[in-house]
XYZ file of C-alpha atoms in Angstrom:
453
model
C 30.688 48.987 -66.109
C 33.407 48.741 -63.359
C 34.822 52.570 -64.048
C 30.647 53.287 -63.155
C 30.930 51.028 -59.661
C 34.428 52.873 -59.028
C 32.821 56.452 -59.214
C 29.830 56.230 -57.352
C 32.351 53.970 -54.577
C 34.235 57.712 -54.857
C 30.833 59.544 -54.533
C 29.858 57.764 -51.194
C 33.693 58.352 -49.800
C 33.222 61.757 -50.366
C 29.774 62.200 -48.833
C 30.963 60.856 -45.698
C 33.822 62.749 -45.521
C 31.890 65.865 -46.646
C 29.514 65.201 -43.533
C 32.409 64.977 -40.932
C 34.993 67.503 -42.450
C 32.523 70.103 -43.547
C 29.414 69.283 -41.592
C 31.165 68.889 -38.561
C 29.168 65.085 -38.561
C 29.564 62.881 -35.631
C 28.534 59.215 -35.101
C 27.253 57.873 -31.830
C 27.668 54.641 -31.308
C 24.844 52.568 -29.029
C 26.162 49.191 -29.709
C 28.105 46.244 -27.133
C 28.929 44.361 -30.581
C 32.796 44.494 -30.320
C 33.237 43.529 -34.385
C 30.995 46.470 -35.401
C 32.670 48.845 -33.129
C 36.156 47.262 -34.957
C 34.428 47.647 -38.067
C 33.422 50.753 -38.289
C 36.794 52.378 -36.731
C 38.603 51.181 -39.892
C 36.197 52.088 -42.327
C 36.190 55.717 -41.194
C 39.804 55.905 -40.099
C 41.797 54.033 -41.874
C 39.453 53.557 -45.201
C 38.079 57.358 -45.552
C 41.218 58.806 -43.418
C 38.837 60.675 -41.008
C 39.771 61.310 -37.410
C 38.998 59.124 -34.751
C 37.686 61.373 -32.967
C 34.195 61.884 -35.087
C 33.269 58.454 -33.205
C 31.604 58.552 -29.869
C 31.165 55.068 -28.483
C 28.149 55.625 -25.392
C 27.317 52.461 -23.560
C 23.881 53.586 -21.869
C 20.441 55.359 -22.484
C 21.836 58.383 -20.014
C 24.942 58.620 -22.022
C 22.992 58.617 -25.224
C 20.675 61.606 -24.421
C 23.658 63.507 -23.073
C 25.695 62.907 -25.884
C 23.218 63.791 -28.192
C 22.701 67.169 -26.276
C 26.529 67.718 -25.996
C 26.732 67.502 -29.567
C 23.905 69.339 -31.081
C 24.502 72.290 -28.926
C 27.850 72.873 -30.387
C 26.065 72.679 -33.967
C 27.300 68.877 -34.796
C 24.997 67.052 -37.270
C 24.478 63.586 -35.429
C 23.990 60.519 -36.593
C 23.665 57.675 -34.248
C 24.474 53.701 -34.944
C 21.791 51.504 -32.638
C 21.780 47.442 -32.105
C 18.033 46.873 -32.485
C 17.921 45.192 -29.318
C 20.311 46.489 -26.321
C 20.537 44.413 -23.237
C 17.936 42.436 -24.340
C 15.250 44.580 -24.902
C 14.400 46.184 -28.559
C 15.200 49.171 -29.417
C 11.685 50.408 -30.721
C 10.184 53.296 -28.154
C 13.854 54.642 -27.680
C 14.052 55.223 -31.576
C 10.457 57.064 -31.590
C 11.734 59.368 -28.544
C 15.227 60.215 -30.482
C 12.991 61.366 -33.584
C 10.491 62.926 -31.236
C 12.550 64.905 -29.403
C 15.392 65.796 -32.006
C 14.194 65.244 -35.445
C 17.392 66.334 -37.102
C 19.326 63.388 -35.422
C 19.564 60.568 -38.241
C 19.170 56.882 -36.835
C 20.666 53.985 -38.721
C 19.322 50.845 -36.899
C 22.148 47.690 -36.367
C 20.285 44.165 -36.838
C 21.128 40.849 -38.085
C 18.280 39.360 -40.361
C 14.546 40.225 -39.670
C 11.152 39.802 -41.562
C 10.358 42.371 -44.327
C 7.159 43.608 -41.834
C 10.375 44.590 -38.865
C 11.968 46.927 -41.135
C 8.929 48.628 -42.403
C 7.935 49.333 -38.802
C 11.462 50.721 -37.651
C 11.059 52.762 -40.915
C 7.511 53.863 -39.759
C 9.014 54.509 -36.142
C 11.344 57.098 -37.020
C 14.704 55.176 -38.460
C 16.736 56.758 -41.502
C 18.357 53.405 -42.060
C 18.859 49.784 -41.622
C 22.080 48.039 -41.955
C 21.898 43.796 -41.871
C 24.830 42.360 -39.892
C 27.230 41.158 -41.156
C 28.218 43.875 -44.222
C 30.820 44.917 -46.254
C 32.941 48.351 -45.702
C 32.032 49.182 -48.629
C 27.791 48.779 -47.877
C 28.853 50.671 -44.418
C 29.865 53.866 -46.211
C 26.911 53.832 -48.966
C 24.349 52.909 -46.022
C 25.953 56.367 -43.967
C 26.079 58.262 -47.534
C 22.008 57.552 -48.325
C 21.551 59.059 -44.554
C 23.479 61.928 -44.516
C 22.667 63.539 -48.024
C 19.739 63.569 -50.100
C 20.743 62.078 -53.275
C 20.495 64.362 -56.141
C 18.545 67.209 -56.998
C 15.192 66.489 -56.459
C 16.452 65.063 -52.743
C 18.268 68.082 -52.407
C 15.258 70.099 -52.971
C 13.191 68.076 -51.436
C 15.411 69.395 -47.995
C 15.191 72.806 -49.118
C 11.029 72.430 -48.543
C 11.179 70.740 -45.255
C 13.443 74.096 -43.982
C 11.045 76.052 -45.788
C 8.280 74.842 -43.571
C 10.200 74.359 -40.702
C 11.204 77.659 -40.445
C 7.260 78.860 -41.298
C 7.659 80.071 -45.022
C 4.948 77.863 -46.151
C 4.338 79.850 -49.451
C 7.872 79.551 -50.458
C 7.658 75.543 -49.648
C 4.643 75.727 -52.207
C 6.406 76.790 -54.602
C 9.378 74.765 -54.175
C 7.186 71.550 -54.339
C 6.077 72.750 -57.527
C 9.304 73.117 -58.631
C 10.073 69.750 -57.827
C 6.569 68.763 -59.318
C 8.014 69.733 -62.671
C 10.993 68.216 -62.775
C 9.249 64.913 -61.819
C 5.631 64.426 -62.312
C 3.693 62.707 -59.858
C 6.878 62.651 -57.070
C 5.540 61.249 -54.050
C 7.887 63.024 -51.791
C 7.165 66.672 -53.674
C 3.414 65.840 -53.090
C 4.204 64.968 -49.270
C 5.883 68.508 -49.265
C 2.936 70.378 -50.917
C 0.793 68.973 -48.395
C 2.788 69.824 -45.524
C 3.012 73.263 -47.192
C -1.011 73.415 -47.278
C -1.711 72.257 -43.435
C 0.776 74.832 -42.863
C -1.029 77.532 -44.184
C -4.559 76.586 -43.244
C -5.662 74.908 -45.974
C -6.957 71.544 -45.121
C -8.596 70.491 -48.001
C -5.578 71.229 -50.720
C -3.314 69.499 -47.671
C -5.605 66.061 -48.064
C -5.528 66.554 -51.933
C -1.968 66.459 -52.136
C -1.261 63.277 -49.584
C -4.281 61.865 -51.412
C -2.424 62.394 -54.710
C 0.767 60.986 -53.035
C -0.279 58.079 -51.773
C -2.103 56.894 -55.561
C 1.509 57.396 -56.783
C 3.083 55.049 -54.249
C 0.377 52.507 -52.569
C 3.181 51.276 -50.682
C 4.644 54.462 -49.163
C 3.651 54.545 -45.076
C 3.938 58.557 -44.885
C 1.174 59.891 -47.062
C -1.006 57.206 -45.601
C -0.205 58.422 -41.807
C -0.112 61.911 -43.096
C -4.014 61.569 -44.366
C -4.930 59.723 -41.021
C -4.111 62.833 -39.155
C -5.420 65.398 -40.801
C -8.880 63.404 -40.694
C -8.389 63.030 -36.751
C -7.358 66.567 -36.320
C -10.766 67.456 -38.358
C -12.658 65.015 -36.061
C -13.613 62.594 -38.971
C -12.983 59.683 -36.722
C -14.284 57.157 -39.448
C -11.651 58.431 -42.535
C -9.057 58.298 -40.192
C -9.935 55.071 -39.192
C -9.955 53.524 -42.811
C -6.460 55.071 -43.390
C -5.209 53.910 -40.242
C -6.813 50.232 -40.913
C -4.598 50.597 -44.364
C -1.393 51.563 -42.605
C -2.020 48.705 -40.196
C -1.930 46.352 -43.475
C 1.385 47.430 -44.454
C 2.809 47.553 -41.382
C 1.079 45.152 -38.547
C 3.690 45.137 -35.802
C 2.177 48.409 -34.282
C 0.497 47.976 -31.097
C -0.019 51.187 -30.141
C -2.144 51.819 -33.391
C -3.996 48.800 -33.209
C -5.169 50.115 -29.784
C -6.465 53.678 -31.491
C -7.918 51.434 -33.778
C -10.225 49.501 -31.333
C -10.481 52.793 -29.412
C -12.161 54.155 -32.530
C -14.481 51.674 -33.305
C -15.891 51.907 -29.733
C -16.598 55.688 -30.474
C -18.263 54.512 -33.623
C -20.899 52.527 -32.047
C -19.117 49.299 -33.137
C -18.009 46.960 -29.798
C -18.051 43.813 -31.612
C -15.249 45.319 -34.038
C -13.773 47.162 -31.690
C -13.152 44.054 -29.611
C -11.842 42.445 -32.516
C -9.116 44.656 -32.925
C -8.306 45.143 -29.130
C -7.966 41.297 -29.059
C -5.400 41.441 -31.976
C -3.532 44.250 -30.358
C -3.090 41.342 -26.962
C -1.730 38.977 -29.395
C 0.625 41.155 -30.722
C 1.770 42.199 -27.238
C 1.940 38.740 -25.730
C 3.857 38.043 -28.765
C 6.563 41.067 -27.961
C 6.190 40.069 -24.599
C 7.668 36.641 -25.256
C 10.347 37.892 -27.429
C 11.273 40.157 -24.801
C 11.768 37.275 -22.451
C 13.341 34.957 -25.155
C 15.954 38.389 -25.847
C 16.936 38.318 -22.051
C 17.375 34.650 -21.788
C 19.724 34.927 -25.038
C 21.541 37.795 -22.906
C 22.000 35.545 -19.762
C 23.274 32.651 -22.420
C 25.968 35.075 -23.235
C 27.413 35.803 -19.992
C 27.495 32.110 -19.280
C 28.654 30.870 -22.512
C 32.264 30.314 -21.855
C 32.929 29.395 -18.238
C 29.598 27.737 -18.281
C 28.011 25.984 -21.365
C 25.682 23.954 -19.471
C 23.755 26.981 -17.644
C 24.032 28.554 -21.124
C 22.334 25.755 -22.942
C 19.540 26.207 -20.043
C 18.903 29.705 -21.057
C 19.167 29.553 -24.975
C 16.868 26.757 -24.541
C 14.483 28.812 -22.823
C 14.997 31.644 -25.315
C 13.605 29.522 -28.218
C 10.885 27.675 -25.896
C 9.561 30.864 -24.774
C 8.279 31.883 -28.597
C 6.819 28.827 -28.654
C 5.590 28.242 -32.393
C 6.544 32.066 -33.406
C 9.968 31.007 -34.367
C 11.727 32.884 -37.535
C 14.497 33.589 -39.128
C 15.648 36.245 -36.221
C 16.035 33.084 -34.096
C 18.877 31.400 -36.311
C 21.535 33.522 -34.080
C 19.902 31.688 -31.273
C 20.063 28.340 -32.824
C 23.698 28.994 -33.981
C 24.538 29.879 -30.403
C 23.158 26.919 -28.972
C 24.602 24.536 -30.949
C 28.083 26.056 -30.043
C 27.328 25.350 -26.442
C 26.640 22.164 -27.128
C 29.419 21.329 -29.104
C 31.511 22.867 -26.264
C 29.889 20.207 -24.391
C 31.234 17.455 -26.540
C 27.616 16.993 -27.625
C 28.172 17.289 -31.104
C 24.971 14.981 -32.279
C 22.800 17.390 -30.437
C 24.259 20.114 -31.849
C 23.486 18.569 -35.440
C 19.410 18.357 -34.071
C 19.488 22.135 -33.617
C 20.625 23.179 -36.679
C 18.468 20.882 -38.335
C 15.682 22.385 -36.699
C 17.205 26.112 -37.916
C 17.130 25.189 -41.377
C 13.501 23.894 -41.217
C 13.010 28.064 -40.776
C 15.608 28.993 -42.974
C 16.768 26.582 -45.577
C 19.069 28.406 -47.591
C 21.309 29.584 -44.803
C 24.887 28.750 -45.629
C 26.048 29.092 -42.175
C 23.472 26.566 -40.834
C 25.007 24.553 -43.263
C 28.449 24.832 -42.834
C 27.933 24.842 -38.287
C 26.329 21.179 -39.195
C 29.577 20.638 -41.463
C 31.868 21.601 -38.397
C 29.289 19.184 -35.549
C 29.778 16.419 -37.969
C 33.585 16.455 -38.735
C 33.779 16.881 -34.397
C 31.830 13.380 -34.468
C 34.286 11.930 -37.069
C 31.173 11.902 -39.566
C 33.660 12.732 -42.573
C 31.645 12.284 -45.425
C 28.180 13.934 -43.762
C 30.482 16.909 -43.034
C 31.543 17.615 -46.727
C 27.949 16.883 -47.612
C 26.769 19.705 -45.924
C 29.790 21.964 -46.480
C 29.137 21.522 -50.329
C 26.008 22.850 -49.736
C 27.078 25.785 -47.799
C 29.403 26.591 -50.110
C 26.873 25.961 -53.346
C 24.361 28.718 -51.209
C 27.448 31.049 -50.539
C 30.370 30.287 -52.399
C 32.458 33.761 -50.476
C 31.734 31.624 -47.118
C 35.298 31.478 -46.712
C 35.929 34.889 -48.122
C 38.600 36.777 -45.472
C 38.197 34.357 -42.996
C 41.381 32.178 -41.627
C 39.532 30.026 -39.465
C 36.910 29.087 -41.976
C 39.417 28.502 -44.831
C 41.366 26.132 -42.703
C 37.985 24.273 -41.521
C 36.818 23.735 -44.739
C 40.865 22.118 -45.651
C 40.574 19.991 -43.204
C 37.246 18.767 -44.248
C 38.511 18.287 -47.770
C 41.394 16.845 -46.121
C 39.949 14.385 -44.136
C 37.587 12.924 -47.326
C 40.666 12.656 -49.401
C 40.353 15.499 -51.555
C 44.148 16.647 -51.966
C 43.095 18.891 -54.801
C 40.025 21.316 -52.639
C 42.205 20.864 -49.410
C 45.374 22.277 -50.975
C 43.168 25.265 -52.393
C 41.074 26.277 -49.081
C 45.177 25.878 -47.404
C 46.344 28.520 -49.615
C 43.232 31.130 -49.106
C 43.873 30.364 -45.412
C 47.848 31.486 -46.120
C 46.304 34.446 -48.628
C 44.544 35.994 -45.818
C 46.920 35.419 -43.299
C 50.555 34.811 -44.644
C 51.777 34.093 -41.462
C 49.482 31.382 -40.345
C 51.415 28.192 -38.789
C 48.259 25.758 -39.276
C 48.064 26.854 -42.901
C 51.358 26.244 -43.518
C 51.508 22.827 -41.767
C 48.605 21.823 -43.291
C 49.896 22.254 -46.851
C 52.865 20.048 -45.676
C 50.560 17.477 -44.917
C 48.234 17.438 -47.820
C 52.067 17.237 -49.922
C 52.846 14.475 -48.066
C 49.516 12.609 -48.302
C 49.847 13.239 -52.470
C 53.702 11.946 -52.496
């Protein structure tokens, strides 16, 4: 079984290098998170041996667009890294635009954890991939290798199709999805293809049989469903395309703009009270963005104040999480986290304990939660609550430690500090194993061999 992980590890090493080397592949880089930036310059240079130089850090929306421009004109393929939220505000409509206006350009989408309904509707905006900070360099480079190349033959075929149409042989992109068609049965993405092929040619009602036929195969699948919805509007069946968008809007709800066409629909159907309905949903759902557009900017202002001024920082993370009101979630634990850093700057550990509690009423099995309640508690000399809580972090996520210095030598002293020579002396030496030069580490194990003598 582990000669089968080490091969495909190989695969996706050589995809990525295949994209840069051969494909002359570039990554653009929209992101102000310093560790990622780290991150992903020694994954491609030092892990996959790649040049520098096939990573384009751009730090606005103007040097974006230009960049992407600069690079597809001298026949790079481009494939940009994105925070989901930059300066505050999401990344959402600038995603759309990208696909919009260059639909080549692949978009993997930077966020830390979000609700299942998030990442269908980045998905349904345009994104080729999402990658949850933090990750391995090992889930960087298979996350890059799904996005840059199909993955095997049917995928590869699949692309074939999509040139096939987009270069206006529609009858050879028939065939090819029949091809496909017989290799696998039923294939969603082959009957997405044949479709395509179809509306190319004229033929409307073999177009809806095939995205019909698609989306029974795959319920869950957004594309057939949105592919269905516009050839209905485009034939000026405003009621079908209204029950498909109505289904889309089930699987993914965080759409404003569609809930809008919705309600704009059902006021050409003779139907106010419905219509009204909807319209009213698509204001909550707006007021909702709204707030966690003003809850993202207060989080911003936290960060510039955090270290030469915790107090004005509390102020603003405070306002971040009172601003979504009773829409907290698990996207808000970062916020929580923060906070209770600022206040333990403050010397305020107790508080600090009152905000992570709160966190883990959203998100219980959170490890870090557990283990930032660990750290507030051994600040208040609250030894035994401390390694309470740490056990539990470390029962939810028992790598916690794993590579970390500072967390291997908080979790000794913890041990330490209960009179647990044995778990002290063991975190000590991981702290040493990941950095063999570390003073602390090695003054630590002194002590815990002194305590045992």
């Amino acid at each position: 079984m582990a000669d089968v992980f080490i091969k495909n590890d190989k695969v996706y090493d050589e995809d990525v290098r295949t994209f840069v080397n051969a494909q002359k592949g570039v990554f653009l880089v929209l992101s102000h998170d310093q560790l990622f930036g780290k991150n992903l310059r020694n994954t491609i240079v030092r892990h996959l041996a790649l040049k520098e130089e096939c990573i384009i850090s751009v730090y606005t929306l103007e040097q974006l667009h230009s960049g992407i421009g600069q690079q597809l004109g001298q026949g790079n393929r481009v494939l940009i890294f994105i925070e989901r939220e930059i300066n505050g505000k999401n990344c959402h409509d600038l995603v759309q635009l990208i696909k919009i206006e260059h639909p080549e350009v692949m978009v993997v989408v930077l966020t830390s954890e979000v609700a299942r309904e998030m990442l269908i509707y980045l998905h349904e905006l345009g994104a080729n991939n999402v990658i949850t900070k933090p990750f391995s360099a090992d889930t960087l480079i298979e996350k890059i290798a799904f996005t840059v190349k199909p993955r095997g033959q049917i995928g590869e075929l699949i692309e074939a199709g999509k040139a096939l149409n987009a270069s206006g042989k529609h009858d050879e992109a028939v065939a090819m999805a029949h091809r496909i068609l017989e290799i696998k049965p039923k294939s969603p993405a082959a009957l997405i293809l044949l479709g395509d092929s179809f509306k190319g040619l004229g033929d409307t009602q073999k177009a809806l049989d095939a995205y019909n036929n698609a989306y029974k195969n795959a319920k869950l699948y957004l594309e057939p469903i949105r592919k269905i919805a516009e050839l209905h509007k485009e034939n000026g069946n405003i009621r079908e395309e209204t029950k498909y968008l109505e289904k889309l809007d089930r699987l993914s709800p965080l759409n404003v703009e569609r809930k809008v066409t919705i309600g704009g629909n059902y006021m050409a159907l003779g139907e106010p009270d419905k219509a009204s309905e909807i319209f009213n949903d698509a204001m909550k759902l707006a007021t909702k963005e709204a707030q966690a557009q003003m809850s993202r900017v207060s989080r911003a202002i936290a960060d510039q104040c955090l270290l030469s001024n915790p107090e004005l920082s509390e102020k603003y993370l405070r306002l971040s999480l009172e601003v979504k009101k009773g829409g907290l979630d698990k996207s808000d634990i970062d916020t929580f986290n923060r906070l209770g850093i600022t206040l333990r700057k403050q010397g305020r550990w107790s508080d600090a304990v009152v905000e992570y509690r709160r966190a883990l009423k959203i998100s219980p099995e959170d490890a870090g939660l557990y283990y930032n309640t660990a750290m507030a508690f051994t600040e208040g000399k609250e030894a035994q609550k401390a390694l309470k809580h740490l056990d539990k972090a470390l029962e939810l996520d028992p790598e916690l430690w794993a590579g970390n210095e500072t967390i291997c030598l908080n979790i000794a002293m913890a041990y330490y500090n209960c009179a647990d020579k044995e778990r002290a002396l063991e975190f000590a030496k991981r702290a040493l194993e990941v950095n063999s030069s570390s003073e602390k580490a090695r003054i630590l194990i002194k002590k815990i061999g002194e305590r045992g003598a």
